[in-house]
Short mmCIF file of N, CA and C and ligand atoms in Angstrom, two decimals:
data_model
loop_
_atom_site.label_atom_id
_atom_site.label_comp_id
_atom_site.label_asym_id
_atom_site.label_seq_id
_atom_site.Cartn_x
_atom_site.Cartn_y
_atom_site.Cartn_z
N MET A 257 -0.72 20.36 -7.61
CA MET A 257 -2.04 19.73 -7.62
C MET A 257 -2.92 20.41 -8.67
N LEU A 258 -3.82 19.62 -9.27
CA LEU A 258 -4.70 20.20 -10.26
C LEU A 258 -5.61 21.24 -9.61
N MET A 259 -5.84 22.35 -10.34
CA MET A 259 -6.66 23.44 -9.82
C MET A 259 -8.04 22.96 -9.34
N GLU A 260 -8.59 22.00 -10.07
CA GLU A 260 -9.96 21.57 -9.75
C GLU A 260 -10.06 20.92 -8.37
N TYR A 261 -8.93 20.53 -7.79
CA TYR A 261 -8.96 19.88 -6.48
C TYR A 261 -8.53 20.79 -5.34
N GLN A 262 -8.29 22.05 -5.60
CA GLN A 262 -7.73 22.89 -4.54
C GLN A 262 -8.66 23.08 -3.34
N ASP A 263 -9.97 22.91 -3.54
CA ASP A 263 -10.91 23.02 -2.42
C ASP A 263 -11.25 21.66 -1.81
N THR A 264 -10.72 20.60 -2.37
CA THR A 264 -11.09 19.24 -1.96
C THR A 264 -9.93 18.54 -1.26
N LEU A 265 -8.70 18.80 -1.71
CA LEU A 265 -7.54 18.03 -1.25
C LEU A 265 -6.47 18.93 -0.65
N LYS A 266 -5.76 18.37 0.35
CA LYS A 266 -4.60 19.06 0.90
C LYS A 266 -3.39 18.16 0.70
N GLU A 267 -2.32 18.68 0.13
CA GLU A 267 -1.16 17.83 -0.15
C GLU A 267 -0.44 17.43 1.14
N ILE A 268 -0.18 16.16 1.28
CA ILE A 268 0.54 15.62 2.43
C ILE A 268 1.94 15.20 2.01
N LEU A 269 2.05 14.55 0.86
CA LEU A 269 3.35 14.16 0.31
C LEU A 269 3.40 14.57 -1.15
N SER A 270 4.43 15.34 -1.51
CA SER A 270 4.54 15.78 -2.90
C SER A 270 5.06 14.61 -3.75
N PRO A 271 4.84 14.68 -5.05
CA PRO A 271 5.36 13.64 -5.94
C PRO A 271 6.88 13.47 -5.76
N GLU A 272 7.59 14.57 -5.55
CA GLU A 272 9.06 14.50 -5.39
C GLU A 272 9.45 13.77 -4.11
N GLU A 273 8.73 14.06 -3.01
CA GLU A 273 9.02 13.36 -1.74
C GLU A 273 8.79 11.86 -1.88
N ILE A 274 7.70 11.52 -2.56
CA ILE A 274 7.39 10.09 -2.73
C ILE A 274 8.47 9.42 -3.56
N GLN A 275 8.84 10.05 -4.67
CA GLN A 275 9.84 9.43 -5.56
C GLN A 275 11.19 9.26 -4.86
N LYS A 276 11.56 10.24 -4.02
CA LYS A 276 12.83 10.16 -3.29
C LYS A 276 12.80 8.97 -2.34
N ARG A 277 11.70 8.82 -1.60
CA ARG A 277 11.59 7.73 -0.63
C ARG A 277 11.53 6.36 -1.33
N VAL A 278 10.84 6.32 -2.47
CA VAL A 278 10.75 5.05 -3.21
C VAL A 278 12.13 4.65 -3.72
N ARG A 279 12.93 5.63 -4.13
CA ARG A 279 14.30 5.33 -4.57
C ARG A 279 15.09 4.71 -3.42
N GLU A 280 14.93 5.29 -2.21
CA GLU A 280 15.66 4.77 -1.04
C GLU A 280 15.20 3.35 -0.71
N LEU A 281 13.90 3.11 -0.77
CA LEU A 281 13.39 1.76 -0.49
C LEU A 281 13.93 0.77 -1.54
N GLY A 282 13.97 1.20 -2.79
CA GLY A 282 14.50 0.36 -3.85
C GLY A 282 15.96 -0.01 -3.60
N GLU A 283 16.73 0.97 -3.15
CA GLU A 283 18.15 0.71 -2.86
C GLU A 283 18.30 -0.28 -1.71
N GLU A 284 17.46 -0.09 -0.67
CA GLU A 284 17.53 -0.97 0.50
C GLU A 284 17.17 -2.41 0.12
N ILE A 285 16.10 -2.55 -0.65
CA ILE A 285 15.68 -3.90 -1.07
C ILE A 285 16.73 -4.52 -1.99
N SER A 286 17.32 -3.72 -2.87
CA SER A 286 18.36 -4.23 -3.77
C SER A 286 19.54 -4.79 -2.97
N ARG A 287 19.91 -4.09 -1.90
CA ARG A 287 21.02 -4.57 -1.05
C ARG A 287 20.64 -5.87 -0.36
N ASP A 288 19.39 -5.92 0.18
CA ASP A 288 18.96 -7.08 0.96
C ASP A 288 18.80 -8.34 0.11
N TYR A 289 18.48 -8.16 -1.17
CA TYR A 289 18.23 -9.34 -2.02
C TYR A 289 19.28 -9.46 -3.12
N GLU A 290 20.48 -9.00 -2.80
CA GLU A 290 21.56 -8.99 -3.78
C GLU A 290 21.84 -10.39 -4.34
N SER A 291 21.76 -11.40 -3.44
CA SER A 291 22.14 -12.74 -3.89
C SER A 291 21.02 -13.76 -3.70
N SER A 292 19.77 -13.30 -3.63
CA SER A 292 18.68 -14.27 -3.53
C SER A 292 17.53 -13.88 -4.44
N PRO A 293 16.82 -14.89 -4.99
CA PRO A 293 15.75 -14.59 -5.95
C PRO A 293 14.60 -13.85 -5.28
N LEU A 294 14.17 -12.79 -5.90
CA LEU A 294 13.15 -11.93 -5.31
C LEU A 294 11.89 -11.90 -6.17
N MET A 295 10.76 -11.97 -5.49
CA MET A 295 9.46 -11.87 -6.18
C MET A 295 8.65 -10.77 -5.50
N LEU A 296 8.28 -9.76 -6.27
CA LEU A 296 7.43 -8.70 -5.74
C LEU A 296 5.97 -9.06 -5.97
N VAL A 297 5.16 -8.95 -4.93
CA VAL A 297 3.74 -9.22 -5.06
C VAL A 297 2.97 -7.94 -4.76
N GLY A 298 2.44 -7.33 -5.80
CA GLY A 298 1.69 -6.08 -5.65
C GLY A 298 0.23 -6.37 -5.35
N ILE A 299 -0.33 -5.63 -4.40
CA ILE A 299 -1.73 -5.83 -4.03
C ILE A 299 -2.59 -4.77 -4.72
N LEU A 300 -3.44 -5.25 -5.62
CA LEU A 300 -4.30 -4.36 -6.40
C LEU A 300 -5.48 -3.88 -5.57
N LYS A 301 -6.09 -2.72 -5.87
CA LYS A 301 -5.53 -1.90 -6.92
C LYS A 301 -4.51 -0.89 -6.36
N GLY A 302 -4.62 -0.61 -5.08
CA GLY A 302 -3.92 0.53 -4.50
C GLY A 302 -2.43 0.59 -4.76
N ALA A 303 -1.78 -0.57 -4.92
CA ALA A 303 -0.31 -0.57 -5.00
C ALA A 303 0.23 -0.38 -6.42
N TYR A 304 -0.65 -0.15 -7.40
CA TYR A 304 -0.15 -0.20 -8.78
C TYR A 304 0.92 0.86 -9.07
N GLN A 305 0.76 2.06 -8.53
CA GLN A 305 1.77 3.11 -8.80
C GLN A 305 3.06 2.80 -8.04
N PHE A 306 2.91 2.44 -6.77
CA PHE A 306 4.07 2.18 -5.92
C PHE A 306 4.87 0.99 -6.45
N LEU A 307 4.18 -0.07 -6.84
CA LEU A 307 4.86 -1.26 -7.36
C LEU A 307 5.70 -0.91 -8.59
N ALA A 308 5.11 -0.14 -9.50
CA ALA A 308 5.82 0.20 -10.74
C ALA A 308 7.07 1.02 -10.44
N ASP A 309 6.94 2.02 -9.56
CA ASP A 309 8.09 2.87 -9.24
C ASP A 309 9.14 2.11 -8.45
N LEU A 310 8.68 1.27 -7.53
CA LEU A 310 9.63 0.50 -6.71
C LEU A 310 10.42 -0.47 -7.58
N SER A 311 9.72 -1.19 -8.44
CA SER A 311 10.37 -2.16 -9.32
C SER A 311 11.45 -1.49 -10.18
N ARG A 312 11.15 -0.30 -10.68
CA ARG A 312 12.14 0.44 -11.48
C ARG A 312 13.37 0.81 -10.68
N ASN A 313 13.23 0.89 -9.36
CA ASN A 313 14.34 1.30 -8.50
C ASN A 313 15.04 0.13 -7.81
N ILE A 314 14.63 -1.09 -8.13
CA ILE A 314 15.33 -2.27 -7.61
C ILE A 314 16.27 -2.76 -8.71
N THR A 315 17.55 -2.81 -8.36
CA THR A 315 18.55 -3.07 -9.40
C THR A 315 18.93 -4.55 -9.48
N THR A 316 18.37 -5.38 -8.60
CA THR A 316 18.65 -6.81 -8.67
C THR A 316 17.49 -7.49 -9.40
N PRO A 317 17.77 -8.65 -10.07
CA PRO A 317 16.71 -9.31 -10.84
C PRO A 317 15.53 -9.69 -9.95
N HIS A 318 14.32 -9.48 -10.44
CA HIS A 318 13.14 -9.88 -9.67
C HIS A 318 11.97 -10.14 -10.60
N THR A 319 11.03 -10.96 -10.12
CA THR A 319 9.79 -11.17 -10.85
C THR A 319 8.69 -10.35 -10.18
N VAL A 320 7.58 -10.19 -10.90
CA VAL A 320 6.48 -9.37 -10.40
C VAL A 320 5.16 -10.11 -10.63
N ASP A 321 4.33 -10.15 -9.61
CA ASP A 321 2.99 -10.71 -9.77
C ASP A 321 2.02 -9.87 -8.94
N PHE A 322 0.75 -10.12 -9.12
CA PHE A 322 -0.28 -9.30 -8.45
C PHE A 322 -1.33 -10.17 -7.79
N MET A 323 -1.91 -9.63 -6.73
CA MET A 323 -3.08 -10.25 -6.11
C MET A 323 -4.09 -9.15 -5.83
N ARG A 324 -5.32 -9.57 -5.68
CA ARG A 324 -6.35 -8.63 -5.22
C ARG A 324 -7.10 -9.30 -4.10
N LEU A 325 -7.29 -8.59 -3.02
CA LEU A 325 -8.01 -9.14 -1.86
C LEU A 325 -9.16 -8.22 -1.51
N LYS A 326 -10.15 -8.81 -0.89
CA LYS A 326 -11.28 -7.99 -0.46
C LYS A 326 -11.50 -8.23 1.02
N SER A 327 -11.54 -7.15 1.78
CA SER A 327 -11.89 -7.33 3.19
C SER A 327 -13.24 -6.69 3.41
N TYR A 328 -14.10 -7.47 4.02
CA TYR A 328 -15.48 -7.03 4.19
C TYR A 328 -15.61 -6.10 5.37
N GLY A 329 -16.47 -5.10 5.23
CA GLY A 329 -16.65 -4.15 6.32
C GLY A 329 -17.69 -3.12 5.96
N SER A 330 -17.69 -2.05 6.73
CA SER A 330 -18.75 -1.05 6.59
C SER A 330 -18.42 0.04 5.58
N GLY A 331 -17.38 -0.11 4.82
CA GLY A 331 -17.02 0.94 3.87
C GLY A 331 -15.68 1.55 4.24
N VAL A 332 -15.55 2.09 5.44
CA VAL A 332 -14.25 2.62 5.87
C VAL A 332 -13.62 1.73 6.92
N GLU A 333 -14.37 0.80 7.46
CA GLU A 333 -13.88 -0.03 8.56
C GLU A 333 -13.85 -1.49 8.12
N SER A 334 -12.67 -2.12 8.20
CA SER A 334 -12.56 -3.53 7.82
C SER A 334 -13.05 -4.40 8.98
N SER A 335 -13.67 -5.54 8.61
CA SER A 335 -14.18 -6.44 9.66
C SER A 335 -13.18 -7.55 9.97
N GLY A 336 -12.17 -7.69 9.12
CA GLY A 336 -11.19 -8.74 9.36
C GLY A 336 -11.44 -9.99 8.54
N GLN A 337 -12.55 -10.03 7.81
CA GLN A 337 -12.83 -11.17 6.95
C GLN A 337 -12.25 -10.90 5.57
N VAL A 338 -11.19 -11.64 5.21
CA VAL A 338 -10.49 -11.34 3.96
C VAL A 338 -10.65 -12.49 2.98
N THR A 339 -10.91 -12.17 1.71
CA THR A 339 -10.93 -13.22 0.68
C THR A 339 -10.08 -12.76 -0.51
N ILE A 340 -9.58 -13.76 -1.26
CA ILE A 340 -8.78 -13.46 -2.46
C ILE A 340 -9.71 -13.37 -3.66
N THR A 341 -9.66 -12.27 -4.39
CA THR A 341 -10.50 -12.16 -5.58
C THR A 341 -9.67 -12.29 -6.86
N LYS A 342 -8.34 -12.16 -6.74
CA LYS A 342 -7.43 -12.47 -7.86
C LYS A 342 -6.18 -13.07 -7.26
N ASP A 343 -5.90 -14.31 -7.67
CA ASP A 343 -4.77 -15.01 -7.05
C ASP A 343 -3.49 -14.79 -7.86
N LEU A 344 -2.37 -15.21 -7.28
CA LEU A 344 -1.08 -15.15 -7.97
C LEU A 344 -1.08 -16.09 -9.17
N GLU A 345 -0.26 -15.77 -10.15
CA GLU A 345 -0.10 -16.65 -11.30
C GLU A 345 1.24 -17.36 -11.25
N LEU A 346 2.23 -16.77 -10.60
CA LEU A 346 3.55 -17.39 -10.46
C LEU A 346 3.59 -18.23 -9.17
N PRO A 347 4.37 -19.33 -9.18
CA PRO A 347 4.49 -20.13 -7.96
C PRO A 347 5.29 -19.40 -6.88
N VAL A 348 4.88 -19.59 -5.65
CA VAL A 348 5.52 -18.94 -4.51
C VAL A 348 6.66 -19.79 -3.96
N LEU A 349 6.52 -21.10 -4.10
CA LEU A 349 7.44 -22.07 -3.51
C LEU A 349 8.92 -21.69 -3.71
N GLY A 350 9.62 -21.55 -2.62
CA GLY A 350 11.06 -21.30 -2.66
C GLY A 350 11.45 -19.86 -2.96
N ASN A 351 10.48 -19.01 -3.20
CA ASN A 351 10.80 -17.62 -3.54
C ASN A 351 10.86 -16.72 -2.30
N ASN A 352 11.70 -15.73 -2.36
CA ASN A 352 11.70 -14.67 -1.34
C ASN A 352 10.70 -13.61 -1.80
N VAL A 353 9.60 -13.55 -1.07
CA VAL A 353 8.51 -12.67 -1.49
C VAL A 353 8.56 -11.35 -0.72
N VAL A 354 8.42 -10.27 -1.44
CA VAL A 354 8.16 -8.98 -0.79
C VAL A 354 6.78 -8.52 -1.24
N ILE A 355 5.85 -8.45 -0.29
CA ILE A 355 4.50 -7.96 -0.58
C ILE A 355 4.56 -6.44 -0.66
N VAL A 356 4.03 -5.88 -1.73
CA VAL A 356 4.07 -4.43 -1.91
C VAL A 356 2.65 -3.87 -1.76
N GLU A 357 2.47 -3.08 -0.74
CA GLU A 357 1.16 -2.52 -0.39
C GLU A 357 1.22 -1.00 -0.39
N ASP A 358 0.13 -0.36 -0.73
CA ASP A 358 0.09 1.09 -0.61
C ASP A 358 -0.06 1.52 0.84
N ILE A 359 -0.92 0.81 1.59
CA ILE A 359 -1.20 1.26 2.96
C ILE A 359 -1.52 0.07 3.87
N ILE A 360 -1.03 0.12 5.10
CA ILE A 360 -1.49 -0.83 6.13
C ILE A 360 -2.32 -0.04 7.12
N ASP A 361 -3.53 -0.51 7.32
CA ASP A 361 -4.46 0.20 8.19
C ASP A 361 -4.73 -0.72 9.40
N THR A 362 -5.82 -1.47 9.38
CA THR A 362 -6.09 -2.39 10.49
C THR A 362 -5.05 -3.52 10.52
N GLY A 363 -4.52 -3.87 9.35
CA GLY A 363 -3.55 -4.96 9.25
C GLY A 363 -4.17 -6.30 8.89
N TYR A 364 -5.50 -6.36 8.81
CA TYR A 364 -6.16 -7.64 8.53
C TYR A 364 -5.71 -8.23 7.19
N THR A 365 -5.64 -7.38 6.16
CA THR A 365 -5.29 -7.86 4.83
C THR A 365 -3.91 -8.51 4.82
N LEU A 366 -2.93 -7.82 5.38
CA LEU A 366 -1.55 -8.34 5.33
C LEU A 366 -1.33 -9.49 6.29
N ASP A 367 -2.01 -9.50 7.40
CA ASP A 367 -1.90 -10.61 8.33
C ASP A 367 -2.34 -11.90 7.64
N TYR A 368 -3.47 -11.81 6.97
CA TYR A 368 -4.02 -12.97 6.25
C TYR A 368 -3.05 -13.40 5.14
N LEU A 369 -2.59 -12.42 4.37
CA LEU A 369 -1.75 -12.72 3.20
C LEU A 369 -0.39 -13.29 3.60
N LYS A 370 0.18 -12.74 4.64
CA LYS A 370 1.50 -13.20 5.07
C LYS A 370 1.42 -14.67 5.50
N LYS A 371 0.38 -15.00 6.26
CA LYS A 371 0.20 -16.39 6.70
C LYS A 371 -0.02 -17.30 5.50
N MET A 372 -0.83 -16.82 4.55
CA MET A 372 -1.14 -17.66 3.40
C MET A 372 0.08 -17.94 2.52
N LEU A 373 0.92 -16.94 2.32
CA LEU A 373 2.10 -17.14 1.49
C LEU A 373 3.13 -18.02 2.20
N SER A 374 3.20 -17.92 3.51
CA SER A 374 4.10 -18.79 4.26
C SER A 374 3.65 -20.24 4.15
N LEU A 375 2.33 -20.46 4.17
CA LEU A 375 1.78 -21.82 4.02
C LEU A 375 2.14 -22.42 2.66
N GLN A 376 2.31 -21.55 1.66
CA GLN A 376 2.67 -22.04 0.31
C GLN A 376 4.18 -22.22 0.18
N ASN A 377 4.86 -22.22 1.31
CA ASN A 377 6.31 -22.47 1.37
C ASN A 377 7.17 -21.47 0.61
N ALA A 378 6.85 -20.22 0.79
CA ALA A 378 7.78 -19.18 0.31
C ALA A 378 9.05 -19.30 1.16
N ALA A 379 10.20 -19.01 0.57
CA ALA A 379 11.45 -19.07 1.35
C ALA A 379 11.41 -17.99 2.44
N SER A 380 10.84 -16.84 2.12
CA SER A 380 10.66 -15.78 3.11
C SER A 380 9.54 -14.87 2.63
N VAL A 381 8.88 -14.20 3.57
CA VAL A 381 7.82 -13.26 3.22
C VAL A 381 8.04 -11.97 3.99
N LYS A 382 8.27 -10.89 3.27
CA LYS A 382 8.42 -9.58 3.91
C LYS A 382 7.39 -8.61 3.33
N ILE A 383 7.22 -7.51 4.03
CA ILE A 383 6.21 -6.53 3.63
C ILE A 383 6.86 -5.17 3.39
N CYS A 384 6.52 -4.57 2.27
CA CYS A 384 6.96 -3.21 1.98
C CYS A 384 5.70 -2.37 1.76
N CYS A 385 5.50 -1.38 2.62
CA CYS A 385 4.30 -0.53 2.42
C CYS A 385 4.73 0.92 2.30
N LEU A 386 3.99 1.65 1.50
CA LEU A 386 4.33 3.06 1.33
C LEU A 386 3.89 3.87 2.54
N VAL A 387 2.66 3.60 3.01
CA VAL A 387 2.13 4.36 4.14
C VAL A 387 1.72 3.40 5.24
N ASP A 388 2.19 3.67 6.45
CA ASP A 388 1.85 2.84 7.60
C ASP A 388 0.99 3.68 8.55
N LYS A 389 -0.18 3.11 8.89
CA LYS A 389 -1.05 3.77 9.89
C LYS A 389 -1.06 2.90 11.14
N LYS A 390 0.06 2.91 11.85
CA LYS A 390 0.23 2.00 13.00
C LYS A 390 -0.86 2.18 14.05
N GLU A 391 -1.29 3.41 14.25
CA GLU A 391 -2.29 3.71 15.29
C GLU A 391 -3.62 3.00 15.06
N ARG A 392 -3.85 2.56 13.83
CA ARG A 392 -5.13 1.95 13.48
C ARG A 392 -5.12 0.43 13.58
N ARG A 393 -3.97 -0.14 13.94
CA ARG A 393 -3.80 -1.59 13.83
C ARG A 393 -4.73 -2.38 14.76
N GLN A 394 -5.36 -3.42 14.22
CA GLN A 394 -6.20 -4.32 15.00
C GLN A 394 -5.50 -5.65 15.23
N VAL A 395 -4.55 -6.00 14.36
CA VAL A 395 -3.78 -7.24 14.52
C VAL A 395 -2.30 -6.90 14.47
N ASP A 396 -1.50 -7.78 15.04
CA ASP A 396 -0.07 -7.52 15.17
C ASP A 396 0.66 -7.89 13.87
N VAL A 397 0.71 -6.95 12.95
CA VAL A 397 1.47 -7.18 11.73
C VAL A 397 2.29 -5.92 11.45
N ASN A 398 3.56 -6.12 11.13
CA ASN A 398 4.45 -4.98 10.90
C ASN A 398 5.14 -5.08 9.56
N ALA A 399 5.37 -3.93 8.96
CA ALA A 399 6.07 -3.92 7.67
C ALA A 399 7.57 -3.91 7.90
N ASP A 400 8.30 -4.54 6.98
CA ASP A 400 9.76 -4.58 7.06
C ASP A 400 10.36 -3.35 6.40
N TYR A 401 9.67 -2.82 5.42
CA TYR A 401 10.10 -1.60 4.73
C TYR A 401 8.91 -0.64 4.73
N VAL A 402 9.11 0.54 5.28
CA VAL A 402 8.00 1.51 5.39
C VAL A 402 8.41 2.82 4.72
N GLY A 403 7.55 3.31 3.85
CA GLY A 403 7.81 4.60 3.22
C GLY A 403 7.60 5.75 4.18
N PHE A 404 6.38 5.85 4.69
CA PHE A 404 6.01 6.98 5.55
C PHE A 404 5.03 6.50 6.62
N ASP A 405 5.16 7.08 7.83
CA ASP A 405 4.15 6.89 8.87
C ASP A 405 3.21 8.09 8.82
N ILE A 406 1.96 7.83 8.56
CA ILE A 406 0.96 8.93 8.55
C ILE A 406 -0.22 8.49 9.40
N PRO A 407 -0.31 9.01 10.61
CA PRO A 407 -1.33 8.49 11.53
C PRO A 407 -2.77 8.84 11.18
N ARG A 408 -3.01 10.02 10.62
CA ARG A 408 -4.42 10.46 10.52
C ARG A 408 -4.84 10.92 9.13
N GLY A 409 -6.15 11.03 8.97
CA GLY A 409 -6.70 11.61 7.75
C GLY A 409 -7.06 10.56 6.72
N PHE A 410 -8.00 10.89 5.88
CA PHE A 410 -8.39 10.00 4.78
C PHE A 410 -7.50 10.33 3.59
N LEU A 411 -6.64 9.39 3.22
CA LEU A 411 -5.62 9.65 2.21
C LEU A 411 -6.06 9.20 0.82
N VAL A 412 -5.72 10.02 -0.16
CA VAL A 412 -5.97 9.64 -1.55
C VAL A 412 -4.75 10.02 -2.40
N GLY A 413 -4.71 9.46 -3.60
CA GLY A 413 -3.64 9.75 -4.54
C GLY A 413 -2.57 8.68 -4.54
N TYR A 414 -1.75 8.64 -5.58
CA TYR A 414 -0.68 7.66 -5.75
C TYR A 414 -1.21 6.23 -5.51
N GLY A 415 -2.34 5.93 -6.12
CA GLY A 415 -2.94 4.60 -6.01
C GLY A 415 -4.11 4.54 -5.06
N LEU A 416 -4.12 5.43 -4.06
CA LEU A 416 -5.20 5.39 -3.06
C LEU A 416 -6.43 6.13 -3.57
N ASP A 417 -7.59 5.55 -3.31
CA ASP A 417 -8.82 6.14 -3.85
C ASP A 417 -9.84 6.49 -2.78
N TYR A 418 -10.80 7.30 -3.17
CA TYR A 418 -12.07 7.40 -2.46
C TYR A 418 -13.12 7.18 -3.53
N ASP A 419 -13.82 6.05 -3.43
CA ASP A 419 -14.84 5.73 -4.40
C ASP A 419 -14.27 5.71 -5.83
N GLU A 420 -13.07 5.15 -5.96
CA GLU A 420 -12.35 4.99 -7.24
C GLU A 420 -11.80 6.30 -7.82
N LYS A 421 -11.97 7.41 -7.11
CA LYS A 421 -11.41 8.68 -7.61
C LYS A 421 -10.00 8.90 -7.05
N TYR A 422 -9.25 9.74 -7.67
CA TYR A 422 -7.95 10.27 -7.22
C TYR A 422 -6.76 9.31 -7.34
N ARG A 423 -6.96 8.05 -7.74
CA ARG A 423 -5.84 7.10 -7.74
C ARG A 423 -4.68 7.58 -8.61
N TYR A 424 -5.01 8.27 -9.70
CA TYR A 424 -4.01 8.60 -10.72
C TYR A 424 -3.09 9.75 -10.30
N LEU A 425 -3.44 10.46 -9.23
CA LEU A 425 -2.64 11.64 -8.85
C LEU A 425 -1.24 11.22 -8.39
N PRO A 426 -0.23 12.03 -8.66
CA PRO A 426 1.15 11.62 -8.38
C PRO A 426 1.60 11.87 -6.94
N GLY A 427 0.81 12.65 -6.17
CA GLY A 427 1.14 12.90 -4.76
C GLY A 427 0.13 12.21 -3.86
N ILE A 428 0.29 12.40 -2.54
CA ILE A 428 -0.68 11.88 -1.57
C ILE A 428 -1.32 13.05 -0.85
N TYR A 429 -2.63 12.98 -0.68
CA TYR A 429 -3.42 14.11 -0.18
C TYR A 429 -4.40 13.66 0.89
N HIS A 430 -4.78 14.59 1.77
CA HIS A 430 -5.92 14.39 2.66
C HIS A 430 -7.15 14.96 1.97
N LEU A 431 -8.26 14.26 2.15
CA LEU A 431 -9.53 14.86 1.75
C LEU A 431 -9.85 15.92 2.79
N LEU A 432 -10.17 17.11 2.37
CA LEU A 432 -10.49 18.19 3.31
C LEU A 432 -11.84 17.93 3.98
N PRO A 433 -12.02 18.44 5.23
CA PRO A 433 -13.30 18.26 5.91
C PRO A 433 -14.45 18.69 5.01
N GLY A 434 -15.51 17.93 5.05
CA GLY A 434 -16.65 18.22 4.18
C GLY A 434 -16.61 17.38 2.90
N HIS A 435 -15.43 16.82 2.60
CA HIS A 435 -15.30 15.99 1.39
C HIS A 435 -15.00 14.54 1.74
N GLU A 436 -14.90 14.26 3.04
CA GLU A 436 -14.61 12.90 3.49
C GLU A 436 -15.89 12.06 3.43
N PRO A 437 -15.76 10.73 3.46
CA PRO A 437 -16.96 9.88 3.52
C PRO A 437 -17.80 10.24 4.75
N ALA A 438 -19.12 10.08 4.64
CA ALA A 438 -20.03 10.50 5.70
C ALA A 438 -19.72 9.80 7.03
N ASN A 439 -19.33 8.52 6.94
CA ASN A 439 -19.08 7.77 8.18
C ASN A 439 -17.61 7.77 8.59
N PHE A 440 -16.84 8.65 8.04
CA PHE A 440 -15.41 8.73 8.37
C PHE A 440 -15.20 9.51 9.66
N ARG A 441 -14.44 8.91 10.58
CA ARG A 441 -14.14 9.60 11.84
C ARG A 441 -12.67 9.97 11.83
N PRO A 442 -12.34 11.26 11.70
CA PRO A 442 -10.94 11.67 11.61
C PRO A 442 -10.08 11.15 12.77
N SER A 443 -10.69 10.98 13.94
CA SER A 443 -9.93 10.52 15.08
C SER A 443 -9.49 9.07 14.91
N ASP A 444 -10.20 8.36 14.05
CA ASP A 444 -9.93 6.93 13.89
C ASP A 444 -8.98 6.59 12.76
N ARG A 445 -8.92 7.43 11.79
CA ARG A 445 -8.32 6.99 10.53
C ARG A 445 -6.94 7.58 10.35
C1 PRP B 585 -6.75 -1.05 0.99
C2 PRP B 585 -5.23 -1.11 0.90
C3 PRP B 585 -4.90 -2.42 1.56
C4 PRP B 585 -5.98 -2.56 2.60
C5 PRP B 585 -5.42 -2.18 3.92
O1 PRP B 585 -7.30 -1.72 -0.08
O2 PRP B 585 -4.80 -1.07 -0.42
O3 PRP B 585 -4.95 -3.51 0.66
O4 PRP B 585 -7.05 -1.68 2.24
O5 PRP B 585 -6.39 -2.23 4.91
P1 PRP B 585 -6.26 -3.14 6.21
O6 PRP B 585 -4.88 -2.99 6.76
O7 PRP B 585 -7.31 -2.52 7.11
O8 PRP B 585 -6.60 -4.54 5.84
P2 PRP B 585 -8.82 -1.57 -0.52
O9 PRP B 585 -9.62 -2.70 0.11
O10 PRP B 585 -9.30 -0.18 -0.25
O11 PRP B 585 -8.78 -1.88 -2.06
P3 PRP B 585 -8.06 -1.05 -3.25
O12 PRP B 585 -6.58 -1.14 -3.01
O13 PRP B 585 -8.48 -1.75 -4.48
O14 PRP B 585 -8.56 0.37 -3.18
#
C-alpha cells in the first residue's frame, strides 16, 4: 500500500489474492460458456478493474459492454429506486449475459438489472461479483460467481471508491475508523 494511506486504510485483500481469485473465476466461466456465446456486462464505474482482469482470464470468445446505474439514497444507504444513466450499446437478445459487478450490497441494483435484461430476452442472465455483502441484502438476489464474502466495513480500492477516491488502488481496503463517512454505521455495512 502507498505510504500516504497507511493511517487511512487497512488492507483486506492483497492485489495477489484478488488476481488469484479472478483467475479462478475466469476459468470457471470459461468452462461454463465453452460452447455458448457470452456477453460480459460491466457495471460502471466500480467494476472497471474487475471486468478488465476477468475478461483477460476468460479463454472463450466473448463480447463486452457497459452500463451505469444510479440508485437513489442517503449517500451510504440505497433506497431501492434504480435508474439507468448509461445503457448498453450491444443487443441483449439471444445472448448469455454475465453481469460483472464489483460489489452486491442491498441487492437493489442487480435485482433491477437482472429483471430488465431478462425482459429484453437474453438467453440467460447470471451475476459475477467480486465482493458479496450478503448480510446487507434487502432483496433476494444472489450471485452465480462470487469472488469474496466480506460482511463488514467500508471497502475501497480495485474500483471501489469513497467520494471518487481510491478506485485506482490494486488491493481492497477498509477505511480505518475516523476516515469513514460521517453517517456510516460499521454494524450495517
Ligand atoms: C455500487 C456498486 C454497485 C451498487 C451495489 O455502485 O458498484 O453497482 O453500488 O449496491 P446495491 O447492491 O445496494 O444496489 P455505486 O452506486 O457506488 O456507483 P459506482 O460503482 O460508480 O461507485
